[in-house]
Amino acid sequence: MTVIVFGSINIDLVATVSRLPLPGETLLGHNFFQAPGGKGANQAVALARLGIPTQMVGRVGADNFGKELVKSLQASGVETENVFVDETVSSGVAAIAVDDAGENQIIVVPGANGRVNQDDVERLLRLLPQASALLLQLEIPISAVVAASAAAREAGVRVILDPAPAQSHLPDELYQLVDVMTPNEREASQLVGFSVSGEESAKKAAVQLRQRGVKNAIVKLGAQGVVCATSNETFFVPAFPVDAVDTVAAGDAFNGGLAAALSEGLSLEQAASWGAAAGALAATKPGAQTSLPDRLTFDVFLKEREVMRRIKYEG
């Protein structure tokens, strides 16, 4: 069984600065680099590097960026036969500023990602019989996200939605189609209409998302951890403390770790812990896909940190 990722494929243009700029302000940066990204592609690479058979469905432009992006996916072990090369538009681009604390600001120009449509959903349909899960984000048109979710639900495939970038309104029907939704604090705030900051407000937000039809809601609280709400319980999974360098792909790494654990038959609580570990590791390195851990690094980190947690708890 494979995991399908249906979503964006971007080139990231990253500038590092001492602090993030204020509106209208120009800052001198420390460094600049170019790297493959896009929330969809990031999550596909996160899964593949954890040893999960992964299919990417999406679009790139017929430009040098597009060629580079497809080669990068292939180098990480992602199957790319269903990545369409769109001759009419450029590849997607993300302009990213990262400060010394690892926080970031991102501007995304969708390019080919904005042209994803029912033709791409048709390519997705052919893969569903061999899939255990479908990962989605919101960097492609929402109509395609809804259509893909409905197709996966009909095929009995688990739907995992990362509602990013943040949006205030999602179609009501989409909530009903999602098995696991994973907003961060900002995205959760946009969705539920009140400020989400910390464990208690995250619990309220997760419960509200479930009331709208989501089977399981996970609110990511960054360095604090995650709050999970299911039909039976609401619980908290602590983060793994690390020295953060760049958080730009930490959320995508979380979803990769989460989906990897679920594909291996682990519980949602175990999967949330896997996601937290993958996100923590990604935050320790710069860049998006360049920061995503391989399986050996991940397994060693998770084992060491869980032993440390047990010693702390028992002590």
JSON list of N, CA and C in Angstrom, two decimals, residues 173-240:
[
{"chain": "A", "resi": 173, "resn": "GLU", "atom": "N", "xyz": [-18.85, 20.81, 3.33]},
{"chain": "A", "resi": 173, "resn": "GLU", "atom": "CA", "xyz": [-18.75, 19.40, 2.96]},
{"chain": "A", "resi": 173, "resn": "GLU", "atom": "C", "xyz": [-17.35, 18.84, 3.18]},
{"chain": "A", "resi": 174, "resn": "LEU", "atom": "N", "xyz": [-16.32, 19.71, 3.13]},
{"chain": "A", "resi": 174, "resn": "LEU", "atom": "CA", "xyz": [-14.96, 19.22, 3.28]},
{"chain": "A", "resi": 174, "resn": "LEU", "atom": "C", "xyz": [-14.72, 18.66, 4.69]},
{"chain": "A", "resi": 175, "resn": "TYR", "atom": "N", "xyz": [-15.25, 19.33, 5.70]},
{"chain": "A", "resi": 175, "resn": "TYR", "atom": "CA", "xyz": [-15.09, 18.84, 7.08]},
{"chain": "A", "resi": 175, "resn": "TYR", "atom": "C", "xyz": [-15.60, 17.41, 7.20]},
{"chain": "A", "resi": 176, "resn": "GLN", "atom": "N", "xyz": [-16.71, 17.12, 6.52]},
{"chain": "A", "resi": 176, "resn": "GLN", "atom": "CA", "xyz": [-17.32, 15.80, 6.60]},
{"chain": "A", "resi": 176, "resn": "GLN", "atom": "C", "xyz": [-16.47, 14.71, 5.96]},
{"chain": "A", "resi": 177, "resn": "LEU", "atom": "N", "xyz": [-15.55, 15.10, 5.10]},
{"chain": "A", "resi": 177, "resn": "LEU", "atom": "CA", "xyz": [-14.75, 14.14, 4.35]},
{"chain": "A", "resi": 177, "resn": "LEU", "atom": "C", "xyz": [-13.39, 13.86, 4.96]},
{"chain": "A", "resi": 178, "resn": "VAL", "atom": "N", "xyz": [-13.01, 14.61, 6.01]},
{"chain": "A", "resi": 178, "resn": "VAL", "atom": "CA", "xyz": [-11.66, 14.54, 6.57]},
{"chain": "A", "resi": 178, "resn": "VAL", "atom": "C", "xyz": [-11.59, 13.60, 7.77]},
{"chain": "A", "resi": 179, "resn": "ASP", "atom": "N", "xyz": [-10.63, 12.68, 7.72]},
{"chain": "A", "resi": 179, "resn": "ASP", "atom": "CA", "xyz": [-10.40, 11.78, 8.85]},
{"chain": "A", "resi": 179, "resn": "ASP", "atom": "C", "xyz": [-9.50, 12.41, 9.90]},
{"chain": "A", "resi": 180, "resn": "VAL", "atom": "N", "xyz": [-8.48, 13.15, 9.46]},
{"chain": "A", "resi": 180, "resn": "VAL", "atom": "CA", "xyz": [-7.56, 13.82, 10.39]},
{"chain": "A", "resi": 180, "resn": "VAL", "atom": "C", "xyz": [-7.25, 15.20, 9.84]},
{"chain": "A", "resi": 181, "resn": "MET", "atom": "N", "xyz": [-7.54, 16.25, 10.64]},
{"chain": "A", "resi": 181, "resn": "MET", "atom": "CA", "xyz": [-7.19, 17.62, 10.26]},
{"chain": "A", "resi": 181, "resn": "MET", "atom": "C", "xyz": [-6.11, 18.12, 11.21]},
{"chain": "A", "resi": 182, "resn": "THR", "atom": "N", "xyz": [-5.09, 18.83, 10.66]},
{"chain": "A", "resi": 182, "resn": "THR", "atom": "CA", "xyz": [-3.92, 19.17, 11.47]},
{"chain": "A", "resi": 182, "resn": "THR", "atom": "C", "xyz": [-3.55, 20.66, 11.38]},
{"chain": "A", "resi": 183, "resn": "PRO", "atom": "N", "xyz": [-4.41, 21.57, 11.81]},
{"chain": "A", "resi": 183, "resn": "PRO", "atom": "CA", "xyz": [-4.04, 22.99, 11.76]},
{"chain": "A", "resi": 183, "resn": "PRO", "atom": "C", "xyz": [-3.03, 23.35, 12.85]},
{"chain": "A", "resi": 184, "resn": "ASN", "atom": "N", "xyz": [-2.24, 24.40, 12.59]},
{"chain": "A", "resi": 184, "resn": "ASN", "atom": "CA", "xyz": [-1.45, 24.98, 13.68]},
{"chain": "A", "resi": 184, "resn": "ASN", "atom": "C", "xyz": [-2.31, 26.03, 14.38]},
{"chain": "A", "resi": 185, "resn": "GLU", "atom": "N", "xyz": [-1.75, 26.77, 15.33]},
{"chain": "A", "resi": 185, "resn": "GLU", "atom": "CA", "xyz": [-2.54, 27.73, 16.10]},
{"chain": "A", "resi": 185, "resn": "GLU", "atom": "C", "xyz": [-3.17, 28.79, 15.21]},
{"chain": "A", "resi": 186, "resn": "ARG", "atom": "N", "xyz": [-2.38, 29.35, 14.30]},
{"chain": "A", "resi": 186, "resn": "ARG", "atom": "CA", "xyz": [-2.89, 30.41, 13.43]},
{"chain": "A", "resi": 186, "resn": "ARG", "atom": "C", "xyz": [-4.02, 29.88, 12.54]},
{"chain": "A", "resi": 187, "resn": "GLU", "atom": "N", "xyz": [-3.81, 28.71, 11.95]},
{"chain": "A", "resi": 187, "resn": "GLU", "atom": "CA", "xyz": [-4.82, 28.13, 11.06]},
{"chain": "A", "resi": 187, "resn": "GLU", "atom": "C", "xyz": [-6.08, 27.76, 11.83]},
{"chain": "A", "resi": 188, "resn": "ALA", "atom": "N", "xyz": [-5.90, 27.20, 13.03]},
{"chain": "A", "resi": 188, "resn": "ALA", "atom": "CA", "xyz": [-7.06, 26.87, 13.86]},
{"chain": "A", "resi": 188, "resn": "ALA", "atom": "C", "xyz": [-7.84, 28.12, 14.22]},
{"chain": "A", "resi": 189, "resn": "SER", "atom": "N", "xyz": [-7.14, 29.20, 14.56]},
{"chain": "A", "resi": 189, "resn": "SER", "atom": "CA", "xyz": [-7.80, 30.46, 14.90]},
{"chain": "A", "resi": 189, "resn": "SER", "atom": "C", "xyz": [-8.67, 30.95, 13.74]},
{"chain": "A", "resi": 190, "resn": "GLN", "atom": "N", "xyz": [-8.12, 30.87, 12.52]},
{"chain": "A", "resi": 190, "resn": "GLN", "atom": "CA", "xyz": [-8.87, 31.29, 11.35]},
{"chain": "A", "resi": 190, "resn": "GLN", "atom": "C", "xyz": [-10.12, 30.45, 11.14]},
{"chain": "A", "resi": 191, "resn": "LEU", "atom": "N", "xyz": [-9.99, 29.16, 11.38]},
{"chain": "A", "resi": 191, "resn": "LEU", "atom": "CA", "xyz": [-11.10, 28.25, 11.12]},
{"chain": "A", "resi": 191, "resn": "LEU", "atom": "C", "xyz": [-12.23, 28.38, 12.14]},
{"chain": "A", "resi": 192, "resn": "VAL", "atom": "N", "xyz": [-11.88, 28.53, 13.42]},
{"chain": "A", "resi": 192, "resn": "VAL", "atom": "CA", "xyz": [-12.90, 28.52, 14.47]},
{"chain": "A", "resi": 192, "resn": "VAL", "atom": "C", "xyz": [-13.37, 29.90, 14.88]},
{"chain": "A", "resi": 193, "resn": "GLY", "atom": "N", "xyz": [-12.63, 30.95, 14.49]},
{"chain": "A", "resi": 193, "resn": "GLY", "atom": "CA", "xyz": [-13.09, 32.30, 14.76]},
{"chain": "A", "resi": 193, "resn": "GLY", "atom": "C", "xyz": [-12.75, 32.86, 16.13]},
{"chain": "A", "resi": 194, "resn": "PHE", "atom": "N", "xyz": [-11.87, 32.18, 16.87]},
{"chain": "A", "resi": 194, "resn": "PHE", "atom": "CA", "xyz": [-11.37, 32.73, 18.13]},
{"chain": "A", "resi": 194, "resn": "PHE", "atom": "C", "xyz": [-9.88, 32.42, 18.24]},
{"chain": "A", "resi": 195, "resn": "SER", "atom": "N", "xyz": [-9.19, 33.17, 19.10]},
{"chain": "A", "resi": 195, "resn": "SER", "atom": "CA", "xyz": [-7.74, 33.04, 19.22]},
{"chain": "A", "resi": 195, "resn": "SER", "atom": "C", "xyz": [-7.38, 31.69, 19.84]},
{"chain": "A", "resi": 196, "resn": "VAL", "atom": "N", "xyz": [-6.49, 30.97, 19.17]},
{"chain": "A", "resi": 196, "resn": "VAL", "atom": "CA", "xyz": [-5.99, 29.70, 19.68]},
{"chain": "A", "resi": 196, "resn": "VAL", "atom": "C", "xyz": [-4.53, 29.90, 20.06]},
{"chain": "A", "resi": 197, "resn": "SER", "atom": "N", "xyz": [-4.25, 29.79, 21.34]},
{"chain": "A", "resi": 197, "resn": "SER", "atom": "CA", "xyz": [-2.90, 30.00, 21.85]},
{"chain": "A", "resi": 197, "resn": "SER", "atom": "C", "xyz": [-2.75, 29.22, 23.15]},
{"chain": "A", "resi": 198, "resn": "GLY", "atom": "N", "xyz": [-2.15, 28.07, 23.06]},
{"chain": "A", "resi": 198, "resn": "GLY", "atom": "CA", "xyz": [-1.99, 27.24, 24.25]},
{"chain": "A", "resi": 198, "resn": "GLY", "atom": "C", "xyz": [-2.97, 26.07, 24.28]},
{"chain": "A", "resi": 199, "resn": "GLU", "atom": "N", "xyz": [-2.75, 25.21, 25.26]},
{"chain": "A", "resi": 199, "resn": "GLU", "atom": "CA", "xyz": [-3.44, 23.92, 25.31]},
{"chain": "A", "resi": 199, "resn": "GLU", "atom": "C", "xyz": [-4.96, 24.05, 25.46]},
{"chain": "A", "resi": 200, "resn": "GLU", "atom": "N", "xyz": [-5.43, 24.92, 26.35]},
{"chain": "A", "resi": 200, "resn": "GLU", "atom": "CA", "xyz": [-6.86, 24.97, 26.63]},
{"chain": "A", "resi": 200, "resn": "GLU", "atom": "C", "xyz": [-7.66, 25.46, 25.43]},
{"chain": "A", "resi": 201, "resn": "SER", "atom": "N", "xyz": [-7.20, 26.55, 24.79]},
{"chain": "A", "resi": 201, "resn": "SER", "atom": "CA", "xyz": [-7.92, 27.05, 23.62]},
{"chain": "A", "resi": 201, "resn": "SER", "atom": "C", "xyz": [-7.79, 26.07, 22.45]},
{"chain": "A", "resi": 202, "resn": "ALA", "atom": "N", "xyz": [-6.67, 25.36, 22.37]},
{"chain": "A", "resi": 202, "resn": "ALA", "atom": "CA", "xyz": [-6.50, 24.35, 21.33]},
{"chain": "A", "resi": 202, "resn": "ALA", "atom": "C", "xyz": [-7.50, 23.22, 21.50]},
{"chain": "A", "resi": 203, "resn": "LYS", "atom": "N", "xyz": [-7.76, 22.83, 22.75]},
{"chain": "A", "resi": 203, "resn": "LYS", "atom": "CA", "xyz": [-8.75, 21.78, 23.00]},
{"chain": "A", "resi": 203, "resn": "LYS", "atom": "C", "xyz": [-10.13, 22.21, 22.52]},
{"chain": "A", "resi": 204, "resn": "LYS", "atom": "N", "xyz": [-10.49, 23.47, 22.82]},
{"chain": "A", "resi": 204, "resn": "LYS", "atom": "CA", "xyz": [-11.79, 23.98, 22.38]},
{"chain": "A", "resi": 204, "resn": "LYS", "atom": "C", "xyz": [-11.88, 24.01, 20.86]},
{"chain": "A", "resi": 205, "resn": "ALA", "atom": "N", "xyz": [-10.79, 24.42, 20.22]},
{"chain": "A", "resi": 205, "resn": "ALA", "atom": "CA", "xyz": [-10.78, 24.46, 18.76]},
{"chain": "A", "resi": 205, "resn": "ALA", "atom": "C", "xyz": [-10.90, 23.07, 18.17]},
{"chain": "A", "resi": 206, "resn": "ALA", "atom": "N", "xyz": [-10.16, 22.11, 18.71]},
{"chain": "A", "resi": 206, "resn": "ALA", "atom": "CA", "xyz": [-10.20, 20.74, 18.20]},
{"chain": "A", "resi": 206, "resn": "ALA", "atom": "C", "xyz": [-11.60, 20.15, 18.33]},
{"chain": "A", "resi": 207, "resn": "VAL", "atom": "N", "xyz": [-12.24, 20.41, 19.46]},
{"chain": "A", "resi": 207, "resn": "VAL", "atom": "CA", "xyz": [-13.60, 19.91, 19.67]},
{"chain": "A", "resi": 207, "resn": "VAL", "atom": "C", "xyz": [-14.56, 20.55, 18.67]},
{"chain": "A", "resi": 208, "resn": "GLN", "atom": "N", "xyz": [-14.41, 21.85, 18.43]},
{"chain": "A", "resi": 208, "resn": "GLN", "atom": "CA", "xyz": [-15.28, 22.52, 17.47]},
{"chain": "A", "resi": 208, "resn": "GLN", "atom": "C", "xyz": [-15.09, 21.97, 16.06]},
{"chain": "A", "resi": 209, "resn": "LEU", "atom": "N", "xyz": [-13.85, 21.69, 15.68]},
{"chain": "A", "resi": 209, "resn": "LEU", "atom": "CA", "xyz": [-13.61, 21.11, 14.36]},
{"chain": "A", "resi": 209, "resn": "LEU", "atom": "C", "xyz": [-14.27, 19.74, 14.23]},
{"chain": "A", "resi": 210, "resn": "ARG", "atom": "N", "xyz": [-14.24, 18.98, 15.30]},
{"chain": "A", "resi": 210, "resn": "ARG", "atom": "CA", "xyz": [-14.93, 17.68, 15.28]},
{"chain": "A", "resi": 210, "resn": "ARG", "atom": "C", "xyz": [-16.44, 17.87, 15.15]},
{"chain": "A", "resi": 211, "resn": "GLN", "atom": "N", "xyz": [-16.97, 18.89, 15.78]},
{"chain": "A", "resi": 211, "resn": "GLN", "atom": "CA", "xyz": [-18.41, 19.14, 15.69]},
{"chain": "A", "resi": 211, "resn": "GLN", "atom": "C", "xyz": [-18.83, 19.49, 14.27]},
{"chain": "A", "resi": 212, "resn": "ARG", "atom": "N", "xyz": [-17.89, 20.00, 13.48]},
{"chain": "A", "resi": 212, "resn": "ARG", "atom": "CA", "xyz": [-18.20, 20.32, 12.09]},
{"chain": "A", "resi": 212, "resn": "ARG", "atom": "C", "xyz": [-18.12, 19.11, 11.19]},
{"chain": "A", "resi": 213, "resn": "GLY", "atom": "N", "xyz": [-17.62, 17.99, 11.72]},
{"chain": "A", "resi": 213, "resn": "GLY", "atom": "CA", "xyz": [-17.61, 16.76, 10.94]},
{"chain": "A", "resi": 213, "resn": "GLY", "atom": "C", "xyz": [-16.27, 16.07, 10.83]},
{"chain": "A", "resi": 214, "resn": "VAL", "atom": "N", "xyz": [-15.18, 16.73, 11.22]},
{"chain": "A", "resi": 214, "resn": "VAL", "atom": "CA", "xyz": [-13.86, 16.11, 11.17]},
{"chain": "A", "resi": 214, "resn": "VAL", "atom": "C", "xyz": [-13.81, 14.94, 12.16]},
{"chain": "A", "resi": 215, "resn": "LYS", "atom": "N", "xyz": [-13.33, 13.79, 11.72]},
{"chain": "A", "resi": 215, "resn": "LYS", "atom": "CA", "xyz": [-13.28, 12.63, 12.62]},
{"chain": "A", "resi": 215, "resn": "LYS", "atom": "C", "xyz": [-12.28, 12.82, 13.76]},
{"chain": "A", "resi": 216, "resn": "ASN", "atom": "N", "xyz": [-11.09, 13.29, 13.41]},
{"chain": "A", "resi": 216, "resn": "ASN", "atom": "CA", "xyz": [-10.04, 13.52, 14.41]},
{"chain": "A", "resi": 216, "resn": "ASN", "atom": "C", "xyz": [-9.37, 14.86, 14.11]},
{"chain": "A", "resi": 217, "resn": "ALA", "atom": "N", "xyz": [-9.26, 15.71, 15.14]},
{"chain": "A", "resi": 217, "resn": "ALA", "atom": "CA", "xyz": [-8.62, 17.02, 14.97]},
{"chain": "A", "resi": 217, "resn": "ALA", "atom": "C", "xyz": [-7.36, 17.09, 15.80]},
{"chain": "A", "resi": 218, "resn": "ILE", "atom": "N", "xyz": [-6.27, 17.54, 15.17]},
{"chain": "A", "resi": 218, "resn": "ILE", "atom": "CA", "xyz": [-4.99, 17.71, 15.86]},
{"chain": "A", "resi": 218, "resn": "ILE", "atom": "C", "xyz": [-4.56, 19.16, 15.68]},
{"chain": "A", "resi": 219, "resn": "VAL", "atom": "N", "xyz": [-4.44, 19.90, 16.78]},
{"chain": "A", "resi": 219, "resn": "VAL", "atom": "CA", "xyz": [-3.99, 21.28, 16.73]},
{"chain": "A", "resi": 219, "resn": "VAL", "atom": "C", "xyz": [-2.52, 21.33, 17.14]},
{"chain": "A", "resi": 220, "resn": "LYS", "atom": "N", "xyz": [-1.67, 21.81, 16.22]},
{"chain": "A", "resi": 220, "resn": "LYS", "atom": "CA", "xyz": [-0.22, 21.84, 16.45]},
{"chain": "A", "resi": 220, "resn": "LYS", "atom": "C", "xyz": [0.15, 23.14, 17.16]},
{"chain": "A", "resi": 221, "resn": "LEU", "atom": "N", "xyz": [0.85, 23.01, 18.29]},
{"chain": "A", "resi": 221, "resn": "LEU", "atom": "CA", "xyz": [1.22, 24.16, 19.11]},
{"chain": "A", "resi": 221, "resn": "LEU", "atom": "C", "xyz": [2.71, 24.43, 19.08]},
{"chain": "A", "resi": 222, "resn": "GLY", "atom": "N", "xyz": [3.37, 24.04, 18.01]},
{"chain": "A", "resi": 222, "resn": "GLY", "atom": "CA", "xyz": [4.79, 24.31, 17.86]},
{"chain": "A", "resi": 222, "resn": "GLY", "atom": "C", "xyz": [5.61, 23.66, 18.95]},
{"chain": "A", "resi": 223, "resn": "ALA", "atom": "N", "xyz": [6.42, 24.46, 19.64]},
{"chain": "A", "resi": 223, "resn": "ALA", "atom": "CA", "xyz": [7.33, 23.94, 20.67]},
{"chain": "A", "resi": 223, "resn": "ALA", "atom": "C", "xyz": [6.61, 23.43, 21.90]},
{"chain": "A", "resi": 224, "resn": "GLN", "atom": "N", "xyz": [5.30, 23.69, 22.01]},
{"chain": "A", "resi": 224, "resn": "GLN", "atom": "CA", "xyz": [4.55, 23.18, 23.17]},
{"chain": "A", "resi": 224, "resn": "GLN", "atom": "C", "xyz": [4.12, 21.73, 23.00]},
{"chain": "A", "resi": 225, "resn": "GLY", "atom": "N", "xyz": [3.72, 21.37, 21.79]},
{"chain": "A", "resi": 225, "resn": "GLY", "atom": "CA", "xyz": [3.22, 20.02, 21.54]},
{"chain": "A", "resi": 225, "resn": "GLY", "atom": "C", "xyz": [1.98, 20.07, 20.68]},
{"chain": "A", "resi": 226, "resn": "VAL", "atom": "N", "xyz": [1.10, 19.07, 20.79]},
{"chain": "A", "resi": 226, "resn": "VAL", "atom": "CA", "xyz": [-0.13, 19.02, 20.00]},
{"chain": "A", "resi": 226, "resn": "VAL", "atom": "C", "xyz": [-1.29, 18.56, 20.87]},
{"chain": "A", "resi": 227, "resn": "VAL", "atom": "N", "xyz": [-2.48, 19.07, 20.54]},
{"chain": "A", "resi": 227, "resn": "VAL", "atom": "CA", "xyz": [-3.72, 18.65, 21.18]},
{"chain": "A", "resi": 227, "resn": "VAL", "atom": "C", "xyz": [-4.51, 17.83, 20.17]},
{"chain": "A", "resi": 228, "resn": "CYS", "atom": "N", "xyz": [-5.01, 16.67, 20.60]},
{"chain": "A", "resi": 228, "resn": "CYS", "atom": "CA", "xyz": [-5.76, 15.78, 19.72]},
{"chain": "A", "resi": 228, "resn": "CYS", "atom": "C", "xyz": [-7.16, 15.55, 20.28]},
{"chain": "A", "resi": 229, "resn": "ALA", "atom": "N", "xyz": [-8.16, 15.61, 19.42]},
{"chain": "A", "resi": 229, "resn": "ALA", "atom": "CA", "xyz": [-9.53, 15.31, 19.81]},
{"chain": "A", "resi": 229, "resn": "ALA", "atom": "C", "xyz": [-10.08, 14.22, 18.90]},
{"chain": "A", "resi": 230, "resn": "THR", "atom": "N", "xyz": [-10.59, 13.15, 19.51]},
{"chain": "A", "resi": 230, "resn": "THR", "atom": "CA", "xyz": [-11.21, 12.05, 18.79]},
{"chain": "A", "resi": 230, "resn": "THR", "atom": "C", "xyz": [-12.65, 11.90, 19.27]},
{"chain": "A", "resi": 231, "resn": "SER", "atom": "N", "xyz": [-13.34, 10.89, 18.79]},
{"chain": "A", "resi": 231, "resn": "SER", "atom": "CA", "xyz": [-14.71, 10.66, 19.23]},
{"chain": "A", "resi": 231, "resn": "SER", "atom": "C", "xyz": [-14.77, 10.20, 20.68]},
{"chain": "A", "resi": 232, "resn": "ASN", "atom": "N", "xyz": [-13.66, 9.69, 21.19]},
{"chain": "A", "resi": 232, "resn": "ASN", "atom": "CA", "xyz": [-13.64, 9.14, 22.55]},
{"chain": "A", "resi": 232, "resn": "ASN", "atom": "C", "xyz": [-12.93, 10.01, 23.58]},
{"chain": "A", "resi": 233, "resn": "GLU", "atom": "N", "xyz": [-11.97, 10.84, 23.14]},
{"chain": "A", "resi": 233, "resn": "GLU", "atom": "CA", "xyz": [-11.15, 11.57, 24.11]},
{"chain": "A", "resi": 233, "resn": "GLU", "atom": "C", "xyz": [-10.46, 12.76, 23.48]},
{"chain": "A", "resi": 234, "resn": "THR", "atom": "N", "xyz": [-9.99, 13.65, 24.37]},
{"chain": "A", "resi": 234, "resn": "THR", "atom": "CA", "xyz": [-9.13, 14.76, 23.97]},
{"chain": "A", "resi": 234, "resn": "THR", "atom": "C", "xyz": [-7.86, 14.66, 24.79]},
{"chain": "A", "resi": 235, "resn": "PHE", "atom": "N", "xyz": [-6.71, 14.67, 24.14]},
{"chain": "A", "resi": 235, "resn": "PHE", "atom": "CA", "xyz": [-5.47, 14.46, 24.88]},
{"chain": "A", "resi": 235, "resn": "PHE", "atom": "C", "xyz": [-4.36, 15.35, 24.33]},
{"chain": "A", "resi": 236, "resn": "PHE", "atom": "N", "xyz": [-3.29, 15.49, 25.10]},
{"chain": "A", "resi": 236, "resn": "PHE", "atom": "CA", "xyz": [-2.15, 16.34, 24.76]},
{"chain": "A", "resi": 236, "resn": "PHE", "atom": "C", "xyz": [-0.91, 15.48, 24.57]},
{"chain": "A", "resi": 237, "resn": "VAL", "atom": "N", "xyz": [-0.14, 15.76, 23.53]},
{"chain": "A", "resi": 237, "resn": "VAL", "atom": "CA", "xyz": [1.13, 15.08, 23.28]},
{"chain": "A", "resi": 237, "resn": "VAL", "atom": "C", "xyz": [2.23, 16.15, 23.32]},
{"chain": "A", "resi": 238, "resn": "PRO", "atom": "N", "xyz": [3.17, 16.06, 24.25]},
{"chain": "A", "resi": 238, "resn": "PRO", "atom": "CA", "xyz": [4.20, 17.09, 24.36]},
{"chain": "A", "resi": 238, "resn": "PRO", "atom": "C", "xyz": [5.17, 17.07, 23.19]},
{"chain": "A", "resi": 239, "resn": "ALA", "atom": "N", "xyz": [5.81, 18.22, 22.98]},
{"chain": "A", "resi": 239, "resn": "ALA", "atom": "CA", "xyz": [6.81, 18.33, 21.92]},
{"chain": "A", "resi": 239, "resn": "ALA", "atom": "C", "xyz": [8.13, 17.74, 22.38]},
{"chain": "A", "resi": 240, "resn": "PHE", "atom": "N", "xyz": [9.05, 17.61, 21.43]},
{"chain": "A", "resi": 240, "resn": "PHE", "atom": "CA", "xyz": [10.41, 17.18, 21.71]},
{"chain": "A", "resi": 240, "resn": "PHE", "atom": "C", "xyz": [11.30, 18.43, 21.65]}
]
